[in-house]
PDB file of C-alpha atoms in Angstrom:
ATOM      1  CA  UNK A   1     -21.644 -95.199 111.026  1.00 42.00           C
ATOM      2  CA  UNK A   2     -22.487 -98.663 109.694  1.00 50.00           C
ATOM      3  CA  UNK A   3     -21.062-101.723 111.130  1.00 58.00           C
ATOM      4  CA  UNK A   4     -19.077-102.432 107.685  1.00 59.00           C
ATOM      5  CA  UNK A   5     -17.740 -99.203 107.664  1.00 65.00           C
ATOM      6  CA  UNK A   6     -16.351 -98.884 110.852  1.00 86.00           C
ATOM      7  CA  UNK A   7     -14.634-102.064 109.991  1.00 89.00           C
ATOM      8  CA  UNK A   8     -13.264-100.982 107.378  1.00 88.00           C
ATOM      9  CA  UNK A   9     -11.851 -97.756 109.253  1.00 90.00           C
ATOM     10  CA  UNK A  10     -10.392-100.141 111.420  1.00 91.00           C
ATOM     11  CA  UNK A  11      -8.715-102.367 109.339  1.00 92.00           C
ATOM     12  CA  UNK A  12      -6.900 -99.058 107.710  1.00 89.00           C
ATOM     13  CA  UNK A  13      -6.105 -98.374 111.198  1.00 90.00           C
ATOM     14  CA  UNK A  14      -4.354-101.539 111.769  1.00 91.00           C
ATOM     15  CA  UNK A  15      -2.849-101.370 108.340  1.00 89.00           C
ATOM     16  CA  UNK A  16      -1.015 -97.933 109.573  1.00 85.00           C
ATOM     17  CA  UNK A  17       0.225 -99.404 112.868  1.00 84.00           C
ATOM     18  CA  UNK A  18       1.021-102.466 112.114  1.00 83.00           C
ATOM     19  CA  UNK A  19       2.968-101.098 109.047  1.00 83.00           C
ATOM     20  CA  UNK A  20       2.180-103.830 107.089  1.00 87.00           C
ATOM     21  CA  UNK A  21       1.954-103.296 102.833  1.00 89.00           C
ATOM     22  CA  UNK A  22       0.813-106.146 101.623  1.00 96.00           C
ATOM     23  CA  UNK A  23      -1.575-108.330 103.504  1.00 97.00           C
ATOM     24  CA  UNK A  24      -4.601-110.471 103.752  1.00 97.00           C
ATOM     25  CA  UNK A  25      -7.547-110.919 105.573  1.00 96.00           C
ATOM     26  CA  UNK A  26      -5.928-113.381 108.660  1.00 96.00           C
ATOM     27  CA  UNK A  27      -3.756-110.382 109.556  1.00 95.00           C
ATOM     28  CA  UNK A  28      -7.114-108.765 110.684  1.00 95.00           C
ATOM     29  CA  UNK A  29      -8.733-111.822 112.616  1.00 93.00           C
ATOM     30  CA  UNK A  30      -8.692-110.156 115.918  1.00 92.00           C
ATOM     31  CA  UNK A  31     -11.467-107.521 114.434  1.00 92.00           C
ATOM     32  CA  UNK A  32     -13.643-110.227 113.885  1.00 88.00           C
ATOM     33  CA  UNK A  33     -15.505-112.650 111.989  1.00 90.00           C
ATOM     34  CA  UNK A  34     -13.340-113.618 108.735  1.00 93.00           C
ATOM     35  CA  UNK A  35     -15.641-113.289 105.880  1.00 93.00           C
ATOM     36  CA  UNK A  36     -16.791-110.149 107.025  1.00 93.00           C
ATOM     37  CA  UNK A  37     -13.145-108.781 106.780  1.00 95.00           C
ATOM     38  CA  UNK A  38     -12.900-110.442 103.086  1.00 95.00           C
ATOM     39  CA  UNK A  39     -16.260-108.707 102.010  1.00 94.00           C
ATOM     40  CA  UNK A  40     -14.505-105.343 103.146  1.00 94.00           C
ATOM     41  CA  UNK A  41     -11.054-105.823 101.470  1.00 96.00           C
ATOM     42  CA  UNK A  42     -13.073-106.490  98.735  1.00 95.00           C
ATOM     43  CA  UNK A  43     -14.698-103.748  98.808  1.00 93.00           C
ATOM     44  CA  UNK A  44     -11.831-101.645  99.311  1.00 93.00           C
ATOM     45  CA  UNK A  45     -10.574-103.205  96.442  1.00 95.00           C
ATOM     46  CA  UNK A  46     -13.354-101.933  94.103  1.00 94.00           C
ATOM     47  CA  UNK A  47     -13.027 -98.798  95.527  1.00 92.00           C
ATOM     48  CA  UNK A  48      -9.075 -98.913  95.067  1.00 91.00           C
ATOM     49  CA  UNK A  49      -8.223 -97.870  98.346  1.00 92.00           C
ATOM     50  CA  UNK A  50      -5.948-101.720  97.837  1.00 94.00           C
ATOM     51  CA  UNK A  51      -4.536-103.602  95.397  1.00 95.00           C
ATOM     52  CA  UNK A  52      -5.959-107.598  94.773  1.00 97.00           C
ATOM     53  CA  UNK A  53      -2.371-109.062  93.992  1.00 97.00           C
ATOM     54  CA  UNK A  54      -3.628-112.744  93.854  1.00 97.00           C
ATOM     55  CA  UNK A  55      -6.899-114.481  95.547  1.00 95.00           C
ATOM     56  CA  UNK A  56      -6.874-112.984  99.003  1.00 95.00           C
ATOM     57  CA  UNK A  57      -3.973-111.408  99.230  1.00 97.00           C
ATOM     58  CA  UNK A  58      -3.540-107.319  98.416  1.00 97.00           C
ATOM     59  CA  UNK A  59      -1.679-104.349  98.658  1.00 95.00           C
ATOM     60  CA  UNK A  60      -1.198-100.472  98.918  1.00 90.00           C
ATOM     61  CA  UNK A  61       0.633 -99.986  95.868  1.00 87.00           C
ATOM     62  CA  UNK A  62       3.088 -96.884  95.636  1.00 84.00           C
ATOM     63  CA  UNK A  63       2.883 -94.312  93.213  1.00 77.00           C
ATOM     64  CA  UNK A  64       5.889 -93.545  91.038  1.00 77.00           C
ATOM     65  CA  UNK A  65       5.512 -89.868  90.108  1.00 81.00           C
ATOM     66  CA  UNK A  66       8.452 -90.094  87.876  1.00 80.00           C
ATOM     67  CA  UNK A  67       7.252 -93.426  85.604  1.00 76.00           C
ATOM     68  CA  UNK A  68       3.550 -91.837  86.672  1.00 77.00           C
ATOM     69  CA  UNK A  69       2.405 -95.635  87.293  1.00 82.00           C
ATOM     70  CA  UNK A  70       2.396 -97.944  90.402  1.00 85.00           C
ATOM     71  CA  UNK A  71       5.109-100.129  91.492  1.00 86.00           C
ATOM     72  CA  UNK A  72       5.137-103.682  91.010  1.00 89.00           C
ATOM     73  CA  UNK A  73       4.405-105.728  94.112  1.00 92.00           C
ATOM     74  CA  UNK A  74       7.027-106.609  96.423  1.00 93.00           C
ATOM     75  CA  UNK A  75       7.338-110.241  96.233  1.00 93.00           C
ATOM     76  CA  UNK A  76       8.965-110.915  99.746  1.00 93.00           C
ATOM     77  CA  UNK A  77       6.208-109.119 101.072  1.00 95.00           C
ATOM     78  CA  UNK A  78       3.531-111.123  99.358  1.00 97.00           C
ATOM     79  CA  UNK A  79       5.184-114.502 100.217  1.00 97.00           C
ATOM     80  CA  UNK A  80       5.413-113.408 104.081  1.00 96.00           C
ATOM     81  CA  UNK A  81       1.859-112.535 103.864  1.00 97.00           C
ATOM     82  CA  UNK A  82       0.878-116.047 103.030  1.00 97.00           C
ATOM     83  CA  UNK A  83       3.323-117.727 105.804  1.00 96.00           C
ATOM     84  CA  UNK A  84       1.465-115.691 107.876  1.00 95.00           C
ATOM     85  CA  UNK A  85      -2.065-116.650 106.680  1.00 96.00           C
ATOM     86  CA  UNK A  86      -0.908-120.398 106.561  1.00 96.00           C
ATOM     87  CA  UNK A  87       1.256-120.581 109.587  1.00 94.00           C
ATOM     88  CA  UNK A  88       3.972-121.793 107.409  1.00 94.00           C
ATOM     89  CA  UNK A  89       7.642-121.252 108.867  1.00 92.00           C
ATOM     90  CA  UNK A  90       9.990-119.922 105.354  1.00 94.00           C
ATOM     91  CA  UNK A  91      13.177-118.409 104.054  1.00 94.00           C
ATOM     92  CA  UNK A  92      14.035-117.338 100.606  1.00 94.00           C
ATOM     93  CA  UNK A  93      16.055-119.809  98.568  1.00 93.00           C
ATOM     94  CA  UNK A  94      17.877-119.946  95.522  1.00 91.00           C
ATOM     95  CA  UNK A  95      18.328-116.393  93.883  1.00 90.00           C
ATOM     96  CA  UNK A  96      16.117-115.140  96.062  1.00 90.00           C
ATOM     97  CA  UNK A  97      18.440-115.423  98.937  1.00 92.00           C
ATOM     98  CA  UNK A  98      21.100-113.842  96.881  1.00 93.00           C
ATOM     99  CA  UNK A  99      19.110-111.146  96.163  1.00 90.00           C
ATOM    100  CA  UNK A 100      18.064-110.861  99.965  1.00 88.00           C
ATOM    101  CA  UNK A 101      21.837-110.418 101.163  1.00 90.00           C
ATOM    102  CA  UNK A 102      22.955-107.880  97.826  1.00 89.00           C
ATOM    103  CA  UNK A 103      24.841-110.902  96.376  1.00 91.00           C
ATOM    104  CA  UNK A 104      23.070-110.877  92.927  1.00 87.00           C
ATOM    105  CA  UNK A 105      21.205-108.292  91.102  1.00 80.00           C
ATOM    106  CA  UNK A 106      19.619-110.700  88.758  1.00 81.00           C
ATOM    107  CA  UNK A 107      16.009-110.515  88.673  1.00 80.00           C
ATOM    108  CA  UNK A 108      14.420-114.001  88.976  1.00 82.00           C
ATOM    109  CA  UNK A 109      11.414-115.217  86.993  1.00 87.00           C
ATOM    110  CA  UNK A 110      11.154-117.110  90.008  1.00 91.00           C
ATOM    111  CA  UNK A 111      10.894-116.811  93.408  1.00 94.00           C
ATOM    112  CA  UNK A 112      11.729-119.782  95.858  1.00 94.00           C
ATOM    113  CA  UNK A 113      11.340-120.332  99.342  1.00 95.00           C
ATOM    114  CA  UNK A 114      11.738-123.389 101.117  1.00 94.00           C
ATOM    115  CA  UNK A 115       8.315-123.710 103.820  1.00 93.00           C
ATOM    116  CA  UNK A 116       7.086-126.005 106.189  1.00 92.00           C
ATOM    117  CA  UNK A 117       4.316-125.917 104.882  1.00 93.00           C
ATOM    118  CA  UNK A 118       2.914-127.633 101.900  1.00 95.00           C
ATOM    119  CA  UNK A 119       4.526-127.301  97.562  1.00 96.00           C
ATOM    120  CA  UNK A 120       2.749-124.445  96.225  1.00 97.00           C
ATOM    121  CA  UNK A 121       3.196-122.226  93.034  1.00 97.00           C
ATOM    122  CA  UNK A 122       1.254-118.675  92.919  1.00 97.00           C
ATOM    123  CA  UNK A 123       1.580-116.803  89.526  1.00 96.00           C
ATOM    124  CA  UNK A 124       1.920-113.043  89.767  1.00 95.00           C
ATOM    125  CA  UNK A 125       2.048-111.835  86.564  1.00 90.00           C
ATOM    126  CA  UNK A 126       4.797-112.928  84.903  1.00 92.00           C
ATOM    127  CA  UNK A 127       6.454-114.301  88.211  1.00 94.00           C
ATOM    128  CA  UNK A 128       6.169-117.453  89.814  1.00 96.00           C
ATOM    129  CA  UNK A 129       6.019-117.374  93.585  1.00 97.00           C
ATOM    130  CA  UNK A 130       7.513-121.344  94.883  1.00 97.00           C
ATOM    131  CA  UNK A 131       7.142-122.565  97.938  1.00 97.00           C
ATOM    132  CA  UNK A 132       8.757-125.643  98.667  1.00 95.00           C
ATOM    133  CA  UNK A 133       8.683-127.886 101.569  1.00 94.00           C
ATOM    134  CA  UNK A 134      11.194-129.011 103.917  1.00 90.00           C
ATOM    135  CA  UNK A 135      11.839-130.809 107.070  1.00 86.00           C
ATOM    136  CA  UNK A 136      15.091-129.006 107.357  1.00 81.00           C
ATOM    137  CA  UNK A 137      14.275-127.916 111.493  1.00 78.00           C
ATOM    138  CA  UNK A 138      17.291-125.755 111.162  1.00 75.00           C
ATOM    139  CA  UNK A 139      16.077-123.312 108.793  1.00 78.00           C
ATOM    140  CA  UNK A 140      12.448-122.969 111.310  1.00 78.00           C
ATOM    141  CA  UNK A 141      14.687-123.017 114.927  1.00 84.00           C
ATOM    142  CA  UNK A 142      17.029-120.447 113.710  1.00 90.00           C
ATOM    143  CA  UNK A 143      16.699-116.204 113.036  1.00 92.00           C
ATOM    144  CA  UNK A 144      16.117-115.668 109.379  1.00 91.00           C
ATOM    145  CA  UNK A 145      19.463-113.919 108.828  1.00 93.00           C
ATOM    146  CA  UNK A 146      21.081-117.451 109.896  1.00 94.00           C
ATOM    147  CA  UNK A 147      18.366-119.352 107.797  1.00 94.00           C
ATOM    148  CA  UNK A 148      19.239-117.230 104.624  1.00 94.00           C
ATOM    149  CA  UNK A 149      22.813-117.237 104.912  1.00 95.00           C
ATOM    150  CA  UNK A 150      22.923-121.121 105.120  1.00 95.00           C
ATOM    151  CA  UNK A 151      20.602-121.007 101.931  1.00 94.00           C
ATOM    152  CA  UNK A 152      22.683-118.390 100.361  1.00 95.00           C
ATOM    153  CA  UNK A 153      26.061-120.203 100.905  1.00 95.00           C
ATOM    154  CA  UNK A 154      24.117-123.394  99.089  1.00 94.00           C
ATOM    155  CA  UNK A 155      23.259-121.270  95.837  1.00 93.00           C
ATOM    156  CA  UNK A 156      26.786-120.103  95.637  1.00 94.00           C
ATOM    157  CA  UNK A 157      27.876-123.930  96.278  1.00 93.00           C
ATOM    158  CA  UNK A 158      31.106-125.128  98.321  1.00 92.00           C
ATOM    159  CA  UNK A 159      34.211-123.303  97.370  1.00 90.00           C
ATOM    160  CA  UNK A 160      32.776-120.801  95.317  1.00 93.00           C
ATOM    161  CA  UNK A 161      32.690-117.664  97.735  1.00 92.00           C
ATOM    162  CA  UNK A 162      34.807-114.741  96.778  1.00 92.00           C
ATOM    163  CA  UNK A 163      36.248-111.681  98.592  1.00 93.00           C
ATOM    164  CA  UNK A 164      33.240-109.598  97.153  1.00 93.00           C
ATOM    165  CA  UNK A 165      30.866-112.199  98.534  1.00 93.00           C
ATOM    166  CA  UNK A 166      32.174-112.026 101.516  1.00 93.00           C
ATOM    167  CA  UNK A 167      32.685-108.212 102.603  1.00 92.00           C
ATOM    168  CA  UNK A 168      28.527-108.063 101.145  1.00 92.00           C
ATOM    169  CA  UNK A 169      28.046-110.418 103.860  1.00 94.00           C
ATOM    170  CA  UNK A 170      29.830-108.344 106.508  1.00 92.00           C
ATOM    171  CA  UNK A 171      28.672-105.322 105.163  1.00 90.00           C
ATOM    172  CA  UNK A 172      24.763-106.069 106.205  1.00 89.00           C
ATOM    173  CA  UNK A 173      25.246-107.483 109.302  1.00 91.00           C
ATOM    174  CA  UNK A 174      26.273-106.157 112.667  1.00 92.00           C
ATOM    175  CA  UNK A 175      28.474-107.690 115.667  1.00 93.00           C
ATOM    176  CA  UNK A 176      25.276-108.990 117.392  1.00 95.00           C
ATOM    177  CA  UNK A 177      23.969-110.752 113.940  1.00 95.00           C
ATOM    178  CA  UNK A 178      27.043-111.929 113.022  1.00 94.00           C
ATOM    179  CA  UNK A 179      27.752-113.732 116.589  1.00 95.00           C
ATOM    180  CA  UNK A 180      24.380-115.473 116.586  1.00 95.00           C
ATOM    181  CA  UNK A 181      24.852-117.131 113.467  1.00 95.00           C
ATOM    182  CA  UNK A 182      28.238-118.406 114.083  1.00 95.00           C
ATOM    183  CA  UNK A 183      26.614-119.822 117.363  1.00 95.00           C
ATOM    184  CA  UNK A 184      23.364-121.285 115.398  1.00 94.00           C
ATOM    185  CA  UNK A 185      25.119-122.405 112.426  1.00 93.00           C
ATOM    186  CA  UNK A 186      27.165-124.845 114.427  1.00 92.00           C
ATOM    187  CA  UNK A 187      24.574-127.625 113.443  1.00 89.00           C
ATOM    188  CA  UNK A 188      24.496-127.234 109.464  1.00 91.00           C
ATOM    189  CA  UNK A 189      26.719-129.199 106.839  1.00 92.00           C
ATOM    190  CA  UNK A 190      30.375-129.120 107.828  1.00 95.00           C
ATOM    191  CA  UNK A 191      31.454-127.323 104.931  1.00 95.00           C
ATOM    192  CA  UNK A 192      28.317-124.818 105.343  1.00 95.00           C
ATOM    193  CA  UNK A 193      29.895-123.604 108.898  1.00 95.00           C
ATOM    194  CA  UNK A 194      33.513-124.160 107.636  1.00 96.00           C
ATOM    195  CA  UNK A 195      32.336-121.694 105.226  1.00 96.00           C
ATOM    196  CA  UNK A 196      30.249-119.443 107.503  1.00 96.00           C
ATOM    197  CA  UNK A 197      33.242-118.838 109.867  1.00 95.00           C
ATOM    198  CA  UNK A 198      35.742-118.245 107.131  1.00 94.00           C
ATOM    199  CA  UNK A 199      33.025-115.491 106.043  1.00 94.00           C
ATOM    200  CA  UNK A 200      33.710-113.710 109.737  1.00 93.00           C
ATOM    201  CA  UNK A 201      36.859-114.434 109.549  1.00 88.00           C
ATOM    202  CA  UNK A 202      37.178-116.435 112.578  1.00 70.00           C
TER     203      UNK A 202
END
């Protein structure tokens, strides 16, 4: 067995354990050298073991045996895949933080999350993937289910969370979750925790 292909064997390996669907080639630095691991995605690619979503990022697609096509790429997926090639720190904004906690159905022509890393706009298809930065430290020190509630309650805007909003809230997260981000919320807008605590109920 060639050194390419044994690469490539282990980089589906890793794929399996690491139960990661969409990816790029940083997730596989620890196999070695980096454009050796972007020759063999892209040569997986071409042999369409994987999906090429955008430049240097890809997928396994699944397989829809009903609509006999393959799904459309998970855009949460592809946007953690970059934070993790990048190192950025980010949590879905807008919509998309809705959408994260069952609060809106609506399917966005764009996706926003704020980063700490640099503005950046990817187009997938006919989707726009923002990232936009901010200094915010209380979005990157916190969990991401305290992160995307605080972004969530400043979609909705103050004074505009209902009963529904509320038991979706309470509905997703447990005793544990729901503890931590009354404690880590403590530090956010007034009228964010004023809002976060009449949420719980507390």
């Amino acid at each position: 067995m060639n050194n390419d292909k044994s690469l490539a064997e282990r980089i589906k390996k890793e794929i399996k354990q690491k139960k990661i669907s969409t990816f790029t080639a940083k997730d596989f630095i620890e196999l070695g050298n980096i454009k050796t691991i972007n020759k063999n995605l892209e040569r997986m690619e071409k042999n369409n073991e994987i999906r090429r979503i955008i430049s240097g990022v890809y997928d396994i697609p699944e397989y829809s045996t009903i609509l006999q096509e393959y799904g459309a790429p998970s855009i949460n997926e592809v946007a953690h895949a970059l934070a993790r090639a990048h190192n950025w720190k980010i949590c879905p904004s807008g919509t998309s933080a809705l959408n994260y906690l069952g609060l809106s159905t609506q399917v966005p022509a764009q996706y926003i999350y704020v980063s700490s890393g640099p503005y950046k706009i990817y187009s997938i298809g006919n989707i726009e993937l923002i990232f936009k930065h901010t200094n915010n430290r209380l979005i990157y020190d916190t969990s991401e289910d305290t992160a995307i509630l605080i972004q969530a309650i400043k979609t909705l805007g103050r004074g505009n969370i209902t009963k529904m909003h509320k038991d979706q809230i309470k509905e997703k997260l447990d005793e544990f979750t729901i503890k931590r981000i009354l404690k880590q919320s403590k530090h956010s807008a007034a009228w964010i925790y004023e809002s976060i605590r009449e949420i719980f109920e507390v």
